[in-house]
Structure formats: C-alpha cells, structure tokens
Amino acid sequence: ARHLQVFILGSAVVGIAGAMLTTLDGQFTPTSYQPLRFTFLIWVMVIIGGSGNNLGAVLGGFVIWFFWIEAEPVGLWLIELITSGMAQNSPLRAHLLDSAAYMRLLTMGLLLLLVLRFAPRGLIPEVKR
C-alpha cells in the first residue's frame, strides 16, 4: 500500500513538472525535449550530492547549478586567453570561440568523474544506522 502511495505522489509531481515545462516553453514537442538538460543533469546532481541523503541531493543540485551557470563565461574567458596570440581572422580561433558553450558539458563530465573517483558515495554519503 505504501508503494502505491509513493508511486501516485511521484506521478503527480511529474505531471505538474510537465505542465510547468509546457508553460515555460510554450509548447511540448519531441524536438523541444532536451535529455541533457532535463534528465542527465538531475542524475548528476543526485550522484554528486549523494543518493542516500536528501541534504546531499540538494547540495548536489546547488553545486551543479553553480557550475552550469559559471562554466560558459569562464570557458569563454579561458578560450579568449588561450587564443589571444592567434590572428583575429583565424578559423581555428573562430571555431574555439564558437565552442565555448560546450565548456558546460566538459565541466559536468569532469565534476562527475572527480566525484566518482574521490567520493564514490557522493559529497554527503548515506549515514549507516
């Protein structure tokens, strides 16, 4: 009986989230859904924070949110610094500057690898009772 209640509650939350997503985007089509943004990042948040602890999941959410927001501008600055010696009309320089948005993906992958290597149970692991 408890499993059914949890399933119903989870389904209601997902339904509300879908309605909010449709309101935010104005439409919901298969092409508008971005698995990286709506699925992968949620899993990364939980894995980094710690899956056995609510506080860890919240901390993981804040960590990923912070790095998601800061990775692109810092990456652009870093790429501009690296390519400052190149000619302004260099195709390699233009390509690297256009690729700055992918620094977010690189940062998420690096964070996930570092946490899984050095803290495999998350930043705040589950407490054994």
CSV table of C-alpha atoms in Angstrom, one decimal:
chain,number,residue,atom,x,y,z
A,1,ALA,CA,0.0,0.0,0.0
A,2,ARG,CA,2.9,2.4,0.8
A,3,HIS,CA,4.5,1.7,-2.6
A,4,LEU,CA,1.3,2.7,-4.4
A,5,GLN,CA,1.1,6.0,-2.4
A,6,VAL,CA,4.6,6.8,-3.3
A,7,PHE,CA,4.0,6.0,-6.9
A,8,ILE,CA,0.9,8.2,-7.0
A,9,LEU,CA,2.7,11.1,-5.4
A,10,GLY,CA,5.7,10.7,-7.8
A,11,SER,CA,3.3,10.6,-10.8
A,12,ALA,CA,1.6,13.8,-9.6
A,13,VAL,CA,4.9,15.6,-9.2
A,14,VAL,CA,6.0,14.6,-12.7
A,15,GLY,CA,2.6,15.7,-14.1
A,16,ILE,CA,2.9,19.1,-12.5
A,17,ALA,CA,6.5,19.4,-13.7
A,18,GLY,CA,5.4,18.6,-17.3
A,19,ALA,CA,2.7,21.2,-17.1
A,20,MET,CA,5.2,23.7,-15.8
A,21,LEU,CA,7.7,22.8,-18.6
A,22,THR,CA,5.0,23.3,-21.2
A,23,THR,CA,4.1,26.7,-19.7
A,24,LEU,CA,7.8,27.7,-19.7
A,25,ASP,CA,8.5,26.7,-23.3
A,26,GLY,CA,5.1,27.5,-24.8
A,27,GLN,CA,4.9,24.0,-26.4
A,28,PHE,CA,5.9,20.5,-25.8
A,29,THR,CA,7.1,18.6,-28.8
A,30,PRO,CA,9.5,15.7,-29.1
A,31,THR,CA,12.1,18.1,-30.5
A,32,SER,CA,11.8,20.5,-27.6
A,33,TYR,CA,12.8,18.0,-25.0
A,34,GLN,CA,16.5,18.0,-24.3
A,35,PRO,CA,17.5,14.9,-22.3
A,36,LEU,CA,20.8,16.5,-21.2
A,37,ARG,CA,19.0,19.4,-19.6
A,38,PHE,CA,16.1,17.6,-18.1
A,39,THR,CA,17.3,14.1,-17.3
A,40,PHE,CA,21.1,13.9,-17.3
A,41,LEU,CA,21.7,16.9,-15.1
A,42,ILE,CA,19.2,15.7,-12.5
A,43,TRP,CA,21.1,12.4,-12.3
A,44,VAL,CA,24.4,14.2,-12.0
A,45,MET,CA,23.0,16.3,-9.2
A,46,VAL,CA,21.9,13.3,-7.2
A,47,ILE,CA,25.2,11.4,-7.8
A,48,ILE,CA,27.4,14.3,-6.9
A,49,GLY,CA,25.5,15.2,-3.8
A,50,GLY,CA,24.9,11.6,-2.5
A,51,SER,CA,21.9,9.5,-3.5
A,52,GLY,CA,21.2,8.2,0.0
A,53,ASN,CA,20.7,11.6,1.6
A,54,ASN,CA,18.2,14.3,0.9
A,55,LEU,CA,20.6,17.0,2.0
A,56,GLY,CA,23.3,15.6,-0.3
A,57,ALA,CA,20.9,15.7,-3.3
A,58,VAL,CA,20.1,19.4,-2.5
A,59,LEU,CA,23.8,20.2,-2.2
A,60,GLY,CA,24.5,18.4,-5.5
A,61,GLY,CA,21.7,20.5,-7.1
A,62,PHE,CA,23.4,23.7,-5.9
A,63,VAL,CA,26.8,22.6,-7.0
A,64,ILE,CA,25.7,21.6,-10.5
A,65,TRP,CA,23.6,24.7,-10.8
A,66,PHE,CA,26.6,26.9,-9.9
A,67,PHE,CA,29.0,25.2,-12.3
A,68,TRP,CA,26.3,25.1,-15.1
A,69,ILE,CA,25.9,28.9,-14.8
A,70,GLU,CA,29.6,29.7,-14.4
A,71,ALA,CA,31.2,27.2,-16.9
A,72,GLU,CA,30.3,29.0,-20.1
A,73,PRO,CA,31.6,32.5,-19.2
A,74,VAL,CA,34.7,31.2,-17.5
A,75,GLY,CA,35.3,28.9,-20.5
A,76,LEU,CA,34.9,31.8,-22.9
A,77,TRP,CA,37.4,33.8,-20.9
A,78,LEU,CA,39.8,30.9,-20.9
A,79,ILE,CA,39.5,30.3,-24.6
A,80,GLU,CA,39.9,34.0,-25.3
A,81,LEU,CA,43.1,33.9,-23.2
A,82,ILE,CA,44.4,30.9,-25.0
A,83,THR,CA,43.7,32.2,-28.4
A,84,SER,CA,44.8,35.8,-27.8
A,85,GLY,CA,48.0,35.2,-29.7
A,86,MET,CA,46.2,33.9,-32.8
A,87,ALA,CA,45.2,36.1,-35.7
A,88,GLN,CA,41.7,37.7,-35.4
A,89,ASN,CA,40.5,36.0,-38.6
A,90,SER,CA,42.0,32.6,-37.8
A,91,PRO,CA,39.4,29.8,-38.5
A,92,LEU,CA,40.8,27.8,-35.5
A,93,ARG,CA,40.2,30.8,-33.2
A,94,ALA,CA,36.7,31.3,-34.5
A,95,HIS,CA,35.9,27.6,-34.0
A,96,LEU,CA,37.2,27.6,-30.5
A,97,LEU,CA,35.3,30.7,-29.6
A,98,ASP,CA,32.1,29.2,-31.0
A,99,SER,CA,32.7,26.1,-29.0
A,100,ALA,CA,32.7,27.9,-25.6
A,101,ALA,CA,29.1,26.7,-24.9
A,102,TYR,CA,30.4,23.1,-24.8
A,103,MET,CA,32.5,24.0,-21.8
A,104,ARG,CA,29.4,23.3,-19.7
A,105,LEU,CA,29.3,19.7,-20.9
A,106,LEU,CA,33.0,19.3,-20.3
A,107,THR,CA,32.7,20.7,-16.8
A,108,MET,CA,29.8,18.4,-15.9
A,109,GLY,CA,31.7,15.4,-17.1
A,110,LEU,CA,34.9,16.4,-15.2
A,111,LEU,CA,32.9,17.0,-12.0
A,112,LEU,CA,31.2,13.7,-12.3
A,113,LEU,CA,34.5,11.9,-12.9
A,114,LEU,CA,36.2,13.7,-10.0
A,115,VAL,CA,33.4,12.9,-7.5
A,116,LEU,CA,33.1,9.3,-8.6
A,117,ARG,CA,36.9,8.9,-8.3
A,118,PHE,CA,37.4,10.6,-4.9
A,119,ALA,CA,34.0,10.4,-3.2
A,120,PRO,CA,32.1,7.5,-4.9
A,121,ARG,CA,29.2,7.7,-2.4
A,122,GLY,CA,28.7,11.5,-3.1
A,123,LEU,CA,29.7,14.6,-1.2
A,124,ILE,CA,27.3,13.8,1.7
A,125,PRO,CA,27.1,10.0,1.8
A,126,GLU,CA,24.3,8.0,3.3
A,127,VAL,CA,24.7,7.6,7.1
A,128,LYS,CA,24.6,4.0,8.3
A,129,ARG,CA,22.3,3.5,11.3
